[in-house]
PDB file of C-alpha atoms and ligand atoms in Angstrom:
ATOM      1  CA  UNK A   1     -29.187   5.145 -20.786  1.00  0.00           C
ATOM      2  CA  UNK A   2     -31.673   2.230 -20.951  1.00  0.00           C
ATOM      3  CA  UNK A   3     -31.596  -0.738 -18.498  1.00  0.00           C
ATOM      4  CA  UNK A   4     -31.546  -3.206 -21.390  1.00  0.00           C
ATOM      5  CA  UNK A   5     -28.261  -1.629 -22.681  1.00  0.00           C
ATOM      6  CA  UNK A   6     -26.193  -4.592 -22.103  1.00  0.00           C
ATOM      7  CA  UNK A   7     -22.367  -3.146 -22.692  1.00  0.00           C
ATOM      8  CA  UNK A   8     -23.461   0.339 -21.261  1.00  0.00           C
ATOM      9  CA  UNK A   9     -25.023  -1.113 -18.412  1.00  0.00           C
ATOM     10  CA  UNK A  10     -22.237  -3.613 -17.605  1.00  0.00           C
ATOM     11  CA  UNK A  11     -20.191  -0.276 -17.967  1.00  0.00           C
ATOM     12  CA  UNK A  12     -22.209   1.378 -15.033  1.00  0.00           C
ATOM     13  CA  UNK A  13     -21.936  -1.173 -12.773  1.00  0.00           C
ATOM     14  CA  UNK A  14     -18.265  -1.748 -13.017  1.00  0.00           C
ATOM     15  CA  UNK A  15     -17.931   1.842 -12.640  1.00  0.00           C
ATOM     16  CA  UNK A  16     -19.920   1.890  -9.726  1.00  0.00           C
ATOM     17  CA  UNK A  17     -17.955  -0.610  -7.904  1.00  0.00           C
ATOM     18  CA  UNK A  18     -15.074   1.931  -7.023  1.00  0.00           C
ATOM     19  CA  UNK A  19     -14.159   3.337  -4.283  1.00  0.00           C
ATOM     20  CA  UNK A  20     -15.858   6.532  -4.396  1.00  0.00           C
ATOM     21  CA  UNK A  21     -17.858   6.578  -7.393  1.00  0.00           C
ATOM     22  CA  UNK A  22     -21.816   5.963  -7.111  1.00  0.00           C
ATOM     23  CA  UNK A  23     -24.206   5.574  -9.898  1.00  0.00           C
ATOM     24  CA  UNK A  24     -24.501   9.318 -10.210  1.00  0.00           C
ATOM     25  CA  UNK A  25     -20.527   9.529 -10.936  1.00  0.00           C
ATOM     26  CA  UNK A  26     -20.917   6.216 -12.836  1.00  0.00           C
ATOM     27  CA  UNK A  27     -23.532   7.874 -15.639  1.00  0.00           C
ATOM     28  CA  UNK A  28     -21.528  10.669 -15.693  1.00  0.00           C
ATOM     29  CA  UNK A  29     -18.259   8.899 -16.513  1.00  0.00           C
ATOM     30  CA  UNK A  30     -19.685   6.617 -19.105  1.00  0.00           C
ATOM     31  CA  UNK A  31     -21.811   9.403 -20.626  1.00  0.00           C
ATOM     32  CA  UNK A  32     -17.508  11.459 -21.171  1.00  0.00           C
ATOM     33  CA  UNK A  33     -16.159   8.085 -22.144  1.00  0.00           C
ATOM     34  CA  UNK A  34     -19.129   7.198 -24.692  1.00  0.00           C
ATOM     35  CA  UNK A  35     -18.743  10.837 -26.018  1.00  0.00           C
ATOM     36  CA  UNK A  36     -16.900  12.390 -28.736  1.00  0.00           C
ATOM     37  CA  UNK A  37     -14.105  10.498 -30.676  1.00  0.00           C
ATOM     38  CA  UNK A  38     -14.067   7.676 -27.844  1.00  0.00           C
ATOM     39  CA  UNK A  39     -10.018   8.278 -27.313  1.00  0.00           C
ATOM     40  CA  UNK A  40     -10.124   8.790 -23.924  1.00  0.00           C
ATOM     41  CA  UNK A  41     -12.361   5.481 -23.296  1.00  0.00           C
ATOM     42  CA  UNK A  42     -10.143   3.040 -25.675  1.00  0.00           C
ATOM     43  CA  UNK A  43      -7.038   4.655 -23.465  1.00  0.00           C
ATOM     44  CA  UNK A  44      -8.391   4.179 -20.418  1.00  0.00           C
ATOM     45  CA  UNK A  45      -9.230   0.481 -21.275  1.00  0.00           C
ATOM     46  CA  UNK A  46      -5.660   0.060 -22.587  1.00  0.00           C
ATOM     47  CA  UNK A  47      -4.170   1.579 -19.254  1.00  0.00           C
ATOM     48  CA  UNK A  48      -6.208  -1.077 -17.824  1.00  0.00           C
ATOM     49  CA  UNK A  49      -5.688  -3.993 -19.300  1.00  0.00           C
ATOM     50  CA  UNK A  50      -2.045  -2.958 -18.712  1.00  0.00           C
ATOM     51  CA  UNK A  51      -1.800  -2.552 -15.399  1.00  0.00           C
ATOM     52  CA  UNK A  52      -3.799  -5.648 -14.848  1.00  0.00           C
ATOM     53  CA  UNK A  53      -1.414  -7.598 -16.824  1.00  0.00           C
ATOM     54  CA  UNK A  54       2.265  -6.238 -15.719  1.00  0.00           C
ATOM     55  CA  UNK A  55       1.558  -4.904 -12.441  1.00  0.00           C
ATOM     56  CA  UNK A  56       2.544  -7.737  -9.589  1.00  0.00           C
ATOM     57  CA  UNK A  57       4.217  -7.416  -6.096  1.00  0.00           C
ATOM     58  CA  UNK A  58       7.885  -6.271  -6.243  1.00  0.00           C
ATOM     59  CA  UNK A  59      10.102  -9.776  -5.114  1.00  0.00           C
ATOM     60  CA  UNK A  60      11.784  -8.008  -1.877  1.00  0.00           C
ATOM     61  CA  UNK A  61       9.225  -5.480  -0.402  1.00  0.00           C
ATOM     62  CA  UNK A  62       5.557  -7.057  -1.948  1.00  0.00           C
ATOM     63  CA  UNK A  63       5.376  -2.714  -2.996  1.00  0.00           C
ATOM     64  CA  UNK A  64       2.994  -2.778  -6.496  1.00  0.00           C
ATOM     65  CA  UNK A  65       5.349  -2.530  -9.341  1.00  0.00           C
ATOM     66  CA  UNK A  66       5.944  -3.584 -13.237  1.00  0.00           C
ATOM     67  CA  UNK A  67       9.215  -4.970 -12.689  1.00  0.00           C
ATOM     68  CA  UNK A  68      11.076  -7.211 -10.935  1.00  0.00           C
ATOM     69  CA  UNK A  69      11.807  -4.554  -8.298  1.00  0.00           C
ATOM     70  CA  UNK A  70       9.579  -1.915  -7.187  1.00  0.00           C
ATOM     71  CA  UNK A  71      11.543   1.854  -7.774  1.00  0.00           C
ATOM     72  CA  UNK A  72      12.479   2.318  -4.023  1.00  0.00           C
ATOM     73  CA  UNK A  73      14.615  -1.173  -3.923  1.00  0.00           C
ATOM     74  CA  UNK A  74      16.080  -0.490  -6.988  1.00  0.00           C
ATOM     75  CA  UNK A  75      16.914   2.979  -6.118  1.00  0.00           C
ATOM     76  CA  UNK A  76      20.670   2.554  -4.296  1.00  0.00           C
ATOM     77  CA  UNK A  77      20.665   6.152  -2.964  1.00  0.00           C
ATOM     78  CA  UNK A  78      18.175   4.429  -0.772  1.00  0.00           C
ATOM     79  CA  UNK A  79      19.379   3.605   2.942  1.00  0.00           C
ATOM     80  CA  UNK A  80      19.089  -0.412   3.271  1.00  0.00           C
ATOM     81  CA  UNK A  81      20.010  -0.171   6.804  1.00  0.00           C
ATOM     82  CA  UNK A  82      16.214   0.855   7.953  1.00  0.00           C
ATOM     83  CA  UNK A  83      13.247  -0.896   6.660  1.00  0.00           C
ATOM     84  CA  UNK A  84       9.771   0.949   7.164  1.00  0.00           C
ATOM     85  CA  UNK A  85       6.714  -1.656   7.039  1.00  0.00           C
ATOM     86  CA  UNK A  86       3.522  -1.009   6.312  1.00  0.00           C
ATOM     87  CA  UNK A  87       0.047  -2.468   5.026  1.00  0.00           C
ATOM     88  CA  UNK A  88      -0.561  -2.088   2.373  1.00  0.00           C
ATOM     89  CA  UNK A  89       1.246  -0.237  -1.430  1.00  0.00           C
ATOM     90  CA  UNK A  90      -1.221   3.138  -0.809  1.00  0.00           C
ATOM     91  CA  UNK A  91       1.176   3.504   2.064  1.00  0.00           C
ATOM     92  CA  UNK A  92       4.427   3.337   0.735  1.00  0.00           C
ATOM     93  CA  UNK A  93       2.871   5.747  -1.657  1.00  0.00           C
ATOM     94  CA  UNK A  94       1.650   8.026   1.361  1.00  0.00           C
ATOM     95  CA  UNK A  95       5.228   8.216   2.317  1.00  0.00           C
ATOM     96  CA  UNK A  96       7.271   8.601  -0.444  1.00  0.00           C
ATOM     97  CA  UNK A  97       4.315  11.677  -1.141  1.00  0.00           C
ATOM     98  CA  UNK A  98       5.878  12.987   2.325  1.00  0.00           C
ATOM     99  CA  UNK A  99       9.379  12.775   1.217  1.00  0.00           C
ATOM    100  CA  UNK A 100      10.917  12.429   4.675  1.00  0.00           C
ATOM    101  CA  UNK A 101      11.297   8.682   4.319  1.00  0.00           C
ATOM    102  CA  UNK A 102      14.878   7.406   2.679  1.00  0.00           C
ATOM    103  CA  UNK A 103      14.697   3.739   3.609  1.00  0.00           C
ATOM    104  CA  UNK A 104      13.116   1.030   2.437  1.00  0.00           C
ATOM    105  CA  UNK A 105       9.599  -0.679   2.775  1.00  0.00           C
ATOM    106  CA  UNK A 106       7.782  -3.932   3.305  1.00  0.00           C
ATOM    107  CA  UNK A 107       4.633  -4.247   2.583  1.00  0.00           C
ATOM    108  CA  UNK A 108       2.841  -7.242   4.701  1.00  0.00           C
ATOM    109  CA  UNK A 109      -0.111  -6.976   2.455  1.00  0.00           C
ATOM    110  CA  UNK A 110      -2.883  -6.248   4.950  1.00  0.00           C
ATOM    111  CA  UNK A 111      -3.012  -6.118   8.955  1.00  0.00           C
ATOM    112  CA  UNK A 112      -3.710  -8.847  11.292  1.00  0.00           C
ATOM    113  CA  UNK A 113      -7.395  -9.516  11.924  1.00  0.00           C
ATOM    114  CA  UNK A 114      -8.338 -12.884  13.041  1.00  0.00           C
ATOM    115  CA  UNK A 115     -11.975 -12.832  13.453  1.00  0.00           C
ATOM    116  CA  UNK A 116     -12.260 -11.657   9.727  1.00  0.00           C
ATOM    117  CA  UNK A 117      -9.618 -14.610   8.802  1.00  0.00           C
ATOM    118  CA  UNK A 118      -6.476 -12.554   8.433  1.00  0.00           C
ATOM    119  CA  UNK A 119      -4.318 -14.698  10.264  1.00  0.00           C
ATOM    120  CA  UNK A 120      -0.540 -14.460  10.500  1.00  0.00           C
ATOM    121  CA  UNK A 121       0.513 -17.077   7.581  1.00  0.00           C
ATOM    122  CA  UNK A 122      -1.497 -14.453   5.196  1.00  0.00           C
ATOM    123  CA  UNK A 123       0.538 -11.213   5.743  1.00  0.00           C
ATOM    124  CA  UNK A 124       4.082 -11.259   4.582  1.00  0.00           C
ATOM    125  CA  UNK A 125       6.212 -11.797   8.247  1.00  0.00           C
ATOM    126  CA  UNK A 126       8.786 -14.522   7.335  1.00  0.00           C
ATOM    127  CA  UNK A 127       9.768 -12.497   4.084  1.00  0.00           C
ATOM    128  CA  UNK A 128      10.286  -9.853   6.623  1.00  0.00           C
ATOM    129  CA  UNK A 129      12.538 -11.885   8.727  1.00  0.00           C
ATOM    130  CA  UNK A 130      14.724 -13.258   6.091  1.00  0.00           C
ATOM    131  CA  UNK A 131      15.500 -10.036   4.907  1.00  0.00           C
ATOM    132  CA  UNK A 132      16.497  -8.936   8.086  1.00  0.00           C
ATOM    133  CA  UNK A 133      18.686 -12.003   8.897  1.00  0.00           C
ATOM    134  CA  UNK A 134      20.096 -11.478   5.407  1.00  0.00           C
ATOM    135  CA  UNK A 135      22.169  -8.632   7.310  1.00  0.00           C
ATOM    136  CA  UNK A 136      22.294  -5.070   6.953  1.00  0.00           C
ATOM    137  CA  UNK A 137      19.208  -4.053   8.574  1.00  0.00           C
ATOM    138  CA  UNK A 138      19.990  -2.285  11.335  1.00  0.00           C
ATOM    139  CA  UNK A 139      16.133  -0.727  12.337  1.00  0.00           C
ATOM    140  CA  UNK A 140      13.073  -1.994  11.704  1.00  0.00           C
ATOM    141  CA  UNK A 141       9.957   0.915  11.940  1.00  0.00           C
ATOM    142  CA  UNK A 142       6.455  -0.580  12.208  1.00  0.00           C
ATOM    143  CA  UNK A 143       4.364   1.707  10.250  1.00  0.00           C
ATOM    144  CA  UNK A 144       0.996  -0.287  10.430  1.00  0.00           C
ATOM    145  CA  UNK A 145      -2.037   1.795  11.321  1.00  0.00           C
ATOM    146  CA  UNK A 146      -2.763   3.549  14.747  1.00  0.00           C
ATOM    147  CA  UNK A 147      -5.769   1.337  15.118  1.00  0.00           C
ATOM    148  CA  UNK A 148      -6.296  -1.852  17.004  1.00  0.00           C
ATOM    149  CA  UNK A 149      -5.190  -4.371  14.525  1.00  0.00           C
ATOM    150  CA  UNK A 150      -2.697  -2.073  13.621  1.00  0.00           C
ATOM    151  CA  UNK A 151      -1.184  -2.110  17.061  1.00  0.00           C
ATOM    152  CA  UNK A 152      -1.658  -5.802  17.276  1.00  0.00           C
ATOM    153  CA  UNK A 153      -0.313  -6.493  14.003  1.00  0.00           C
ATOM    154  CA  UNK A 154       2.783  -4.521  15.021  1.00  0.00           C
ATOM    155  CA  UNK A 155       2.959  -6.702  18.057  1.00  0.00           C
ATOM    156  CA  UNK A 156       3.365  -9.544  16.259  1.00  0.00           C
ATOM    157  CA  UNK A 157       5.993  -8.365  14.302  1.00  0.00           C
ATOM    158  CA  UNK A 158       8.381  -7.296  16.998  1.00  0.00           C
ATOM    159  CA  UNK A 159       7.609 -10.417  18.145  1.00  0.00           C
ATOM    160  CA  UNK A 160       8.770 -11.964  14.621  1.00  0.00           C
ATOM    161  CA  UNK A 161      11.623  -9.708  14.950  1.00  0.00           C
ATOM    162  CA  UNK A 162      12.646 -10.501  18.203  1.00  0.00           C
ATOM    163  CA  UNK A 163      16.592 -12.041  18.419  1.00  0.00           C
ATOM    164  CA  UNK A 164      16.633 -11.078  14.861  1.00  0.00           C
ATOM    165  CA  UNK A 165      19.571  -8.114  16.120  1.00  0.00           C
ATOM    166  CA  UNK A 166      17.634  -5.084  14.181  1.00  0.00           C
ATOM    167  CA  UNK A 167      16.216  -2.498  16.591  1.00  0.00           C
ATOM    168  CA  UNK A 168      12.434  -2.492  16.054  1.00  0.00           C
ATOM    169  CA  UNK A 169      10.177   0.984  16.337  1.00  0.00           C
ATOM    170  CA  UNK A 170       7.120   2.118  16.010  1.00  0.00           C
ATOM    171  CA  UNK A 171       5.646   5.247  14.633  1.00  0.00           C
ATOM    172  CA  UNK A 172       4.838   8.005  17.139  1.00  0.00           C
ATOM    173  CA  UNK A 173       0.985   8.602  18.000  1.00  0.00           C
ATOM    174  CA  UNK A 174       1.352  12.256  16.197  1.00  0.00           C
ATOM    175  CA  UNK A 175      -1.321  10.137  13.702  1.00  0.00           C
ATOM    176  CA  UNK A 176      -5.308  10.496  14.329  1.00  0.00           C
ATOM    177  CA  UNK A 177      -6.137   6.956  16.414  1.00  0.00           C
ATOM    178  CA  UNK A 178      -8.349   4.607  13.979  1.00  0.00           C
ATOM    179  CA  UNK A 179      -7.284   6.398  10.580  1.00  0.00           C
ATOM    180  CA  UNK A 180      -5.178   4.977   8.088  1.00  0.00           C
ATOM    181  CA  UNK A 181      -1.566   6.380   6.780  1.00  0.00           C
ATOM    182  CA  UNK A 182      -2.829   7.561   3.476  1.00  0.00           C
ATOM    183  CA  UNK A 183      -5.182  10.277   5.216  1.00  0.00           C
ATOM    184  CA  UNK A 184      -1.830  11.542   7.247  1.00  0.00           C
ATOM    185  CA  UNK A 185      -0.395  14.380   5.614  1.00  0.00           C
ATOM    186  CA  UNK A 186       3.120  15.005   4.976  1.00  0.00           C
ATOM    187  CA  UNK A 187       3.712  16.722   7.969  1.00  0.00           C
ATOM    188  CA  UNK A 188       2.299  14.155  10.281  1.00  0.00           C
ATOM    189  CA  UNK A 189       4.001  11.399   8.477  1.00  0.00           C
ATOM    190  CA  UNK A 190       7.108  13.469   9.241  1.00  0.00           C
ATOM    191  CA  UNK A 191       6.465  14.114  12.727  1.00  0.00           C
ATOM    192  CA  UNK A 192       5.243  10.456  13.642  1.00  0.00           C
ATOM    193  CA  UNK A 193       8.865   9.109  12.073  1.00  0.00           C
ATOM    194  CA  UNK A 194      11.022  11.485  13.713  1.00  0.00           C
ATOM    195  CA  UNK A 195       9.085  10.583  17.171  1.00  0.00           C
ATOM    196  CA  UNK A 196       9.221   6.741  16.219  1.00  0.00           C
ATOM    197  CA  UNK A 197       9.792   5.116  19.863  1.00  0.00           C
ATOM    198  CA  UNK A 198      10.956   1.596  20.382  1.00  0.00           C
ATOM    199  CA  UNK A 199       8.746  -0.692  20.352  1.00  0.00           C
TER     200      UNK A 199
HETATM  201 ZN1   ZN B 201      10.414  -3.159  -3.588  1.00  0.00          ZN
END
């Protein structure tokens, strides 16, 4: 493909800005979407533009989802009593992958990290709080990452949480220290919920 290939090139680079894809998987992609009948590549672009357009943070947990409320809050087999919060959507997706999770989640959108600029008033804590002093709640499980922001984010939360009247835990150190949730496999996201200490 030439360099002066405007739309092809534009193509590339987009490709090449995901996670995981360098220009090597880039050509290759274009070279299977420009091939053919082009139905794959005018799907793919409608998938897209649709998930760009519908998709928007469920209105109780922040959880990615195309309606008002993502499928685990609207899902009343779902226990209500114990909320699980995490980071970020990838791990609500990590654990309901696992399977051993039947509560509900709330996603704070990130994890404290102050040099960087992620202070407090950016990550979802007072939605957190209100929907714990809405009632019901009766354990609170902070899921955020086993690495040092993790830890401190899930400080600050208890702290949020304190008086509040829901028990707060944390996930048990069965995960590798520094990784994230979506690298845990089922069986360690089992194991570090059933060994969830207080916090
Ligand atoms: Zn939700």
């Amino acid at each position: 493909m030439s360099e002066s290939n405007g739309a092809i090139q534009n193509l590339l680079e987009e490709l090449a800005e995901l996670p995981g894809i360098g220009p090597k998987s880039a050509e290759r992609i274009a070279h299977f979407l420009l091939g053919g009948d082009r139905k794959h590549a005018v799907a793919l672009s409608e998938a897209l533009r649709a998930v760009a357009d519908t998709v928007h943070p469920c209105k109780e947990c922040f959880n990615l989802t195309d309606r008002e409320l993502c499928p685990v809050c609207s899902d009343p087999r779902r226990d209500a009593s114990i909320i699980c919060v995490v980071e970020t959507p990838r791990d609500v997706t990590a654990f309901e992958r696992a399977g051993s999770f039947r509560g509900l989640y709330h996603v704070l959108g990130g994890r404290l990290a102050p040099l960087d600029g992620m202070g407090p008033e950016r990550l979802a804590f007072t939605p957190l709080l209100d929907r714990v002093r809405r009632g019901g709640v009766k354990e609170v499980i902070l899921a955020t990452s086993p690495t040092l922001e993790g830890d401190g984010t899930a400080l600050f939360a208890s702290n949020v949480l304190n008086g509040s009247g829901a028990a707060v835990t944390r996930l048990a150190r069965g995960l590798p220290s520094g990784s994230s949730l979506e690298l845990a496999n089922a069986q360690m996201l089992a194991d570090a919920l059933d060994g969830r200490r207080s916090f």
